[in-house]
Structures are given as C-alpha cells and as structure tokens.
JSON list of C-alpha atoms in Angstrom, two decimals:
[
{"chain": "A", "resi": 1, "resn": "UNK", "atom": "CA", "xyz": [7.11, 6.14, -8.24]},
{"chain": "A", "resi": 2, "resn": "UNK", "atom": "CA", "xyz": [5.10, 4.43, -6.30]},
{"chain": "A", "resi": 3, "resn": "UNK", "atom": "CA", "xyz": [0.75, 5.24, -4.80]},
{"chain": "A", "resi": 4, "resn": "UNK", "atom": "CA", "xyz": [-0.52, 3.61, -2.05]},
{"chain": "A", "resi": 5, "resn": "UNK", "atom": "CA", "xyz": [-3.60, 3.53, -1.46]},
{"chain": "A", "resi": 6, "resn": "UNK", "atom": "CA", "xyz": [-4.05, 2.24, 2.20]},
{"chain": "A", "resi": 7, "resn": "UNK", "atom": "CA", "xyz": [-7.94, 1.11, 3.33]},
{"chain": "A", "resi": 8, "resn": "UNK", "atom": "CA", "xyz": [-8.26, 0.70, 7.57]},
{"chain": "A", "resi": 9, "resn": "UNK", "atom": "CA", "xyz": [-11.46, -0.77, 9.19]},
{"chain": "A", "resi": 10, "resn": "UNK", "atom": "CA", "xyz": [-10.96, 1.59, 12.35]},
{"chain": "A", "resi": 11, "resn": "UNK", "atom": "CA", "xyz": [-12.41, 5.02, 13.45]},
{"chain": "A", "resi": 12, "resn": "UNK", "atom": "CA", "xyz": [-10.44, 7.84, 11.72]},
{"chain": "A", "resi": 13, "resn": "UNK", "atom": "CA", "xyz": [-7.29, 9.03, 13.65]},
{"chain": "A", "resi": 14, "resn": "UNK", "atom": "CA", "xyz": [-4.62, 11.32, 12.29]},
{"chain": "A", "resi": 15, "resn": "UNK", "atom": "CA", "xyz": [-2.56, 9.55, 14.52]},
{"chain": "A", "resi": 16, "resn": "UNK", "atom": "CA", "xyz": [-3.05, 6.02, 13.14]},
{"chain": "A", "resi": 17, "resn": "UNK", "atom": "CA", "xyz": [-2.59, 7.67, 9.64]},
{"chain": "A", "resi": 18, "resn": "UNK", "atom": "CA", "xyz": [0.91, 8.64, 10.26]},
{"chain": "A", "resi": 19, "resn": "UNK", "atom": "CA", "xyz": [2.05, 5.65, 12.11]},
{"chain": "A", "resi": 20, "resn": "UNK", "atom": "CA", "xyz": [0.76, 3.60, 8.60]},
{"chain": "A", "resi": 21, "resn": "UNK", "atom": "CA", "xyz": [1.70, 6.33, 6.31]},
{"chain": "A", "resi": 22, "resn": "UNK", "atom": "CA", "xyz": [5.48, 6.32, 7.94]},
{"chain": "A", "resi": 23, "resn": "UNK", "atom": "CA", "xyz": [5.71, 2.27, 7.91]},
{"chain": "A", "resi": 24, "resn": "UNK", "atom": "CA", "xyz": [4.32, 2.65, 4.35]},
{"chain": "A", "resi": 25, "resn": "UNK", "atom": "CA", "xyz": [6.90, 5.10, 3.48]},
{"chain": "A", "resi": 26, "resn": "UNK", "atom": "CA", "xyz": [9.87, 3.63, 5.19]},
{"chain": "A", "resi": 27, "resn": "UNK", "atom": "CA", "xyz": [9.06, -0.22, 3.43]},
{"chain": "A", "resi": 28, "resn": "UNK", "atom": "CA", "xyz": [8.48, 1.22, 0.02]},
{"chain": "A", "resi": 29, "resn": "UNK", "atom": "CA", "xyz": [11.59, 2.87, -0.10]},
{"chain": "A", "resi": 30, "resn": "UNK", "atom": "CA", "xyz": [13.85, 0.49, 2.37]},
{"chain": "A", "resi": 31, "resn": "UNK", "atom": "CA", "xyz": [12.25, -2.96, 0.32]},
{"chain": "A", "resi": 32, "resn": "UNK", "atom": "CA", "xyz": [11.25, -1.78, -2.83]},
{"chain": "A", "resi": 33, "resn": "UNK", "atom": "CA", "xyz": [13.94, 0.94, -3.39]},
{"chain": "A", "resi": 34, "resn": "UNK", "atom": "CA", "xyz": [11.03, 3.53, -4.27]},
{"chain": "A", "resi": 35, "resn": "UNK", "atom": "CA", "xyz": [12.28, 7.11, -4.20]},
{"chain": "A", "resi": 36, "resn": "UNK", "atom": "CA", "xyz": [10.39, 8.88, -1.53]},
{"chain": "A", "resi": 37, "resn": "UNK", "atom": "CA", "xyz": [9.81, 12.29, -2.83]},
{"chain": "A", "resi": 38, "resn": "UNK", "atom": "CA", "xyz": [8.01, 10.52, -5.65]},
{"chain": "A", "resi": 39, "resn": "UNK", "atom": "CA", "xyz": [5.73, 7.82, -3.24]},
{"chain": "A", "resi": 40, "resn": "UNK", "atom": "CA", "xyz": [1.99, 8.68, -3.23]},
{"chain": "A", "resi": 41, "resn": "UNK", "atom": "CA", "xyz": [0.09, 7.76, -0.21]},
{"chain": "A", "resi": 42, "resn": "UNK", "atom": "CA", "xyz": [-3.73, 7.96, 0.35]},
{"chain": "A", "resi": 43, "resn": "UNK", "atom": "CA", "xyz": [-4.94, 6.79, 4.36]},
{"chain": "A", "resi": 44, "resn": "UNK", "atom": "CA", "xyz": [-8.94, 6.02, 3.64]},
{"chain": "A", "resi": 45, "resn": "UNK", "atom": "CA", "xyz": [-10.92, 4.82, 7.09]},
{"chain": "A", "resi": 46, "resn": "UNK", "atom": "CA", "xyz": [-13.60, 2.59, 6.85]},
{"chain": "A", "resi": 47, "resn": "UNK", "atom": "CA", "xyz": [-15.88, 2.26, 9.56]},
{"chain": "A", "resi": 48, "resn": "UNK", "atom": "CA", "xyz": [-15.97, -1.24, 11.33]},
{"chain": "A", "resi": 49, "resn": "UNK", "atom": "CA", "xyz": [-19.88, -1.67, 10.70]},
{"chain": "A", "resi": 50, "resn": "UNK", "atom": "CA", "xyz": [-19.34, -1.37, 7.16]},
{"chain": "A", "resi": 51, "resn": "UNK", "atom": "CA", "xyz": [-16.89, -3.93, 6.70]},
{"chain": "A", "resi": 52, "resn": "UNK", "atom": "CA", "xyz": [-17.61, -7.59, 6.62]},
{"chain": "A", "resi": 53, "resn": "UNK", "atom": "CA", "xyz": [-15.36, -10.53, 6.66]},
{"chain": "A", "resi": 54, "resn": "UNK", "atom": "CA", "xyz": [-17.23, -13.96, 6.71]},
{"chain": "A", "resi": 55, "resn": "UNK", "atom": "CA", "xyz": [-20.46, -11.94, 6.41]},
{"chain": "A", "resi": 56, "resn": "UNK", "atom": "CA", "xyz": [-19.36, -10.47, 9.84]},
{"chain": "A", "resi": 57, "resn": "UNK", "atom": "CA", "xyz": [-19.28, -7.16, 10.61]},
{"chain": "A", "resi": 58, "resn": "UNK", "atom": "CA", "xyz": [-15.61, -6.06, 12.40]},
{"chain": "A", "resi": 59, "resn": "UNK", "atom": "CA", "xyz": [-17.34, -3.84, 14.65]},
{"chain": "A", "resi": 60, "resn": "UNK", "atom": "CA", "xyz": [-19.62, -6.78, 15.97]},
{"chain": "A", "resi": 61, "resn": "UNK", "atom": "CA", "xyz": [-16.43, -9.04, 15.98]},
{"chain": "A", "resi": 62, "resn": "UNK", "atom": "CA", "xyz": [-13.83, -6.96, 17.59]},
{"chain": "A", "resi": 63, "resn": "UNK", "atom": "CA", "xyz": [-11.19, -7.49, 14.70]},
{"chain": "A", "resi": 64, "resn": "UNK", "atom": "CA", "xyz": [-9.96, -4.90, 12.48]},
{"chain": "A", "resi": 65, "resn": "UNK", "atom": "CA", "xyz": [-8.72, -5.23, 9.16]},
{"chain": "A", "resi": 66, "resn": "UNK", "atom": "CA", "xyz": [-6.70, -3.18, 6.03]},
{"chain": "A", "resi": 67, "resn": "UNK", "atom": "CA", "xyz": [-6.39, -3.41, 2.57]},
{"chain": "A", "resi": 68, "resn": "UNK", "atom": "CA", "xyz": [-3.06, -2.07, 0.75]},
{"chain": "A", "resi": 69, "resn": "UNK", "atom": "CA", "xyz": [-2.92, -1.48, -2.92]},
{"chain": "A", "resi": 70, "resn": "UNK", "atom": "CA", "xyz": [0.01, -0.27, -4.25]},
{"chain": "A", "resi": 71, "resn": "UNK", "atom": "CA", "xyz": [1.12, 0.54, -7.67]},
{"chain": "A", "resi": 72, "resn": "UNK", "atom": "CA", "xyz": [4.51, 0.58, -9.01]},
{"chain": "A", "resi": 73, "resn": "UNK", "atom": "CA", "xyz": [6.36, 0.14, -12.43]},
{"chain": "A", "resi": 74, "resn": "UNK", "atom": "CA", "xyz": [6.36, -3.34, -13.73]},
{"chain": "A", "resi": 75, "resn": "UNK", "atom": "CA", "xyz": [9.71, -5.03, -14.19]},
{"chain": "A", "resi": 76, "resn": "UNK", "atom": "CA", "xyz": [11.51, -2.95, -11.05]},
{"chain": "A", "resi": 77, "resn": "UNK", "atom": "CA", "xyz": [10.99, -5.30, -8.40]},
{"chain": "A", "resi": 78, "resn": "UNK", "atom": "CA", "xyz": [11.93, -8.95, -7.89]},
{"chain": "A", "resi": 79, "resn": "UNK", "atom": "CA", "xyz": [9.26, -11.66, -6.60]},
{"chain": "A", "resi": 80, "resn": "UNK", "atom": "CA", "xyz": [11.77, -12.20, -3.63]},
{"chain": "A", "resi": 81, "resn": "UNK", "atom": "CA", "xyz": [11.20, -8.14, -2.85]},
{"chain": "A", "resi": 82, "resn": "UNK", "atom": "CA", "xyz": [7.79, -7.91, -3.04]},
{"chain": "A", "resi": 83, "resn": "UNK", "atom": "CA", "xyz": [7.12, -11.01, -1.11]},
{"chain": "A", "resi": 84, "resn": "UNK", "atom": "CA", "xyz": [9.30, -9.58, 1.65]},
{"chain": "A", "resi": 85, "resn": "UNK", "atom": "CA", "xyz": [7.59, -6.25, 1.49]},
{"chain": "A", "resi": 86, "resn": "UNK", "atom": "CA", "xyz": [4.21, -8.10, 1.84]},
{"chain": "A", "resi": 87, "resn": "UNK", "atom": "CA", "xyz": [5.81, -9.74, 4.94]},
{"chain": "A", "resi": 88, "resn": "UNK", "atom": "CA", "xyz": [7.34, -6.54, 6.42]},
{"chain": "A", "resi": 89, "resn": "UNK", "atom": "CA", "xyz": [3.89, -4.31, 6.30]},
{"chain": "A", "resi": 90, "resn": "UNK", "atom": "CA", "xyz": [1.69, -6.88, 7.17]},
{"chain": "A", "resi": 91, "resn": "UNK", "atom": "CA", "xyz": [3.36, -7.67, 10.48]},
{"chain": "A", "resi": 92, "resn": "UNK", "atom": "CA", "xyz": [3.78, -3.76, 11.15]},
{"chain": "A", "resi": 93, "resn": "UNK", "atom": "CA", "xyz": [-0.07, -3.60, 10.06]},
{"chain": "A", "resi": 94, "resn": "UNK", "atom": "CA", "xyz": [-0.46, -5.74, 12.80]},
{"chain": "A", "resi": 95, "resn": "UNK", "atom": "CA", "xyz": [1.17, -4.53, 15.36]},
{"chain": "A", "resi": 96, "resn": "UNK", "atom": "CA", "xyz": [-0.54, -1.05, 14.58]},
{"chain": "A", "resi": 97, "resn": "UNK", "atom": "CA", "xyz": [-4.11, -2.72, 14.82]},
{"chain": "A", "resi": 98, "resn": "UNK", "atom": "CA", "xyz": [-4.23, -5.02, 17.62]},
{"chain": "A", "resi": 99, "resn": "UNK", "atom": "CA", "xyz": [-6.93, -7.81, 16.83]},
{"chain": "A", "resi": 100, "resn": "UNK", "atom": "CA", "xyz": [-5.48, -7.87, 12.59]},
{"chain": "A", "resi": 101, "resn": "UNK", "atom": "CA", "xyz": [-7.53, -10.29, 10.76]},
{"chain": "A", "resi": 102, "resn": "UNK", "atom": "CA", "xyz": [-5.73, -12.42, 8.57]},
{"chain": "A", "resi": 103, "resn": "UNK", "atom": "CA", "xyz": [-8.10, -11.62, 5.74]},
{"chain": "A", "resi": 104, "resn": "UNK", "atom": "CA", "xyz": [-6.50, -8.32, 5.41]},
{"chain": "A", "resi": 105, "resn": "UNK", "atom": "CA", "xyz": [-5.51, -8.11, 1.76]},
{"chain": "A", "resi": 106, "resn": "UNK", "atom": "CA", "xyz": [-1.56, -6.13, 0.22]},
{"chain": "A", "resi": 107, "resn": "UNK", "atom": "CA", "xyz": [-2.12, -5.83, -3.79]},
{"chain": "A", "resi": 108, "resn": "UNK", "atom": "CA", "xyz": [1.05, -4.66, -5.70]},
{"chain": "A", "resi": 109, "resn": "UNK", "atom": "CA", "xyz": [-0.16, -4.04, -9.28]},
{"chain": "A", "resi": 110, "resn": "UNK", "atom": "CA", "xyz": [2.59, -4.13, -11.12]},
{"chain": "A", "resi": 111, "resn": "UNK", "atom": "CA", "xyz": [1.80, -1.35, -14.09]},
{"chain": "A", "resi": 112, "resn": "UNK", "atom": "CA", "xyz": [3.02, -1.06, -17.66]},
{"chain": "A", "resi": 113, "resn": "UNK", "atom": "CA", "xyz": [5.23, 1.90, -17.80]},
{"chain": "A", "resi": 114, "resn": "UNK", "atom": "CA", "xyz": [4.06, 3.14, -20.99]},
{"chain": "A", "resi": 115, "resn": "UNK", "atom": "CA", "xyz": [0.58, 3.63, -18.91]},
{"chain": "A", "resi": 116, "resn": "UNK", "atom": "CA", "xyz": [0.75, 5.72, -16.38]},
{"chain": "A", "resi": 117, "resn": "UNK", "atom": "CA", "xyz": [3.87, 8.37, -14.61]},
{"chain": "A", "resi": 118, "resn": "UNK", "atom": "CA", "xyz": [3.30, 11.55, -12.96]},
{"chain": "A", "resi": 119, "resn": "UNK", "atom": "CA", "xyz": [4.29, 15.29, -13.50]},
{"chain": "A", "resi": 120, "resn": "UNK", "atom": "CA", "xyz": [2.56, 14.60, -17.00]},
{"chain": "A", "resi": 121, "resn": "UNK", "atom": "CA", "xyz": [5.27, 11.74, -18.35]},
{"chain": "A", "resi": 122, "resn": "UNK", "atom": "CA", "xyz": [5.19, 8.39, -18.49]},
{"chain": "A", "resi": 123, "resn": "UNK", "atom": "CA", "xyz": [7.12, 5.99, -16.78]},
{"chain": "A", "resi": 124, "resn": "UNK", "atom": "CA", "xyz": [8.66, 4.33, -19.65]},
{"chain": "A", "resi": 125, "resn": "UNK", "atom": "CA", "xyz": [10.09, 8.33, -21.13]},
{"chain": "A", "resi": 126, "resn": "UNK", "atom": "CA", "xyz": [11.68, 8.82, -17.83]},
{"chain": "A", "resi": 127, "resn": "UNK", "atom": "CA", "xyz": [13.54, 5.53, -18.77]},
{"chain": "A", "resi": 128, "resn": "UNK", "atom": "CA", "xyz": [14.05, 6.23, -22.37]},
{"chain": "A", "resi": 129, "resn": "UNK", "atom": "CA", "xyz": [15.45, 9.80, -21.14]},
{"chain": "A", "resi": 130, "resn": "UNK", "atom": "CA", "xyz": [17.35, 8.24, -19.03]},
{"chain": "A", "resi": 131, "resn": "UNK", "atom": "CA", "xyz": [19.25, 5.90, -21.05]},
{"chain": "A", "resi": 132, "resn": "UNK", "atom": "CA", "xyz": [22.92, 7.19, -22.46]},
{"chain": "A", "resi": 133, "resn": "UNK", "atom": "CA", "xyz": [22.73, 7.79, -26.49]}
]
C-alpha cells in the first residue's frame, strides 16, 4: 500500500503524467512487490521558473528535475530493494526528461504501520487480521 507523490519541474502534460505514473506503477509493484490496486499516485508539475537548484532557476538552465516521495509500510522492504528501486526510477526519470539533473531527489519513508492504512484500517490490523489464530 504504497502513495507516491511524484513532483516534475516541466510544463504540465497528461502525457508525461502517464509515462511517470506507469514507470511508477510498474517499479513499485515489479521492485517493491506493492499490490497495484492498492498504489496511490499523485503527478504535481512545477513550473521550471519556480524551481531552483544552485540558486538557478531550471527554466534559465535548460535542466529539468523531479522529486519522488513515496510511502510504504516499514519493515516490508529490504535495503537491497529499495536501493534498486531508487536505481530503476531514476534512470527511467531520466530518460523521460532529457537534460535530468542529478539533484533530483527519491524519498521512501518508511512508515510505522500502526500510523497510517487506507479504507479506514491501519496497516498493522490488516497484518494482525491476517495472521492464522
């Protein structure tokens, strides 16, 4: 259960949000094992002239940029899959946005399972449901 909330310096395109959404989608479930019917994902653009990086503005510089932060259940992933993950969508990131800065920034918080869930339960009583009596 997975939400993504993906951040692109570029000029809005429905287009460019699917392309990210899908390669969103496809690593979350293919690298982190998250269950699609269950992964969040929010597409947000930013225009260039409001986002700096070295006190530059990306419109002036001709670079583009992204910032991923994505929230799953702690203790379901390994280092070793998140690091690969990281990997995976930042070279896909980059081949969606010609001109990538490498100051584009992939956060996985990794969230206690007692505090948060969705459909109004928690995390953790999906696991504790889940477990044989």
């Amino acid at each position: 259960m997975p939400y993504l909330h993906l951040r692109l310096a570029a000029e809005a395109s429905d287009t460019l949000a699917e392309r990210t959404s899908a390669v969103l989608l496809e690593h979350t479930t293919a690298l982190l094992g998250k269950k699609p019917e269950a992964t969040s994902i929010t597409v947000e653009f930013v225009d260039p002239r409001r986002w700096r990086i070295d006190g530059t503005r990306l419109a002036d510089s001709g670079r583009r940029a992204f910032q991923l932060d994505v929230k799953i259940t702690d203790g379901t992933n390994t280092k070793a899959q998140k690091a690969a993950y990281l990997r995976r969508v930042f070279d896909d990131m980059a081949a969606l946005l010609p001109g990538l800065d490498p100051a584009s920034y992939i956060v996985i918080d990794d969230v206690r399972a007692d505090a948060w869930g969705f459909g109004g339960r928690t995390q953790e009583a999906r696991f504790i449901d889940s477990q044989p009596l």
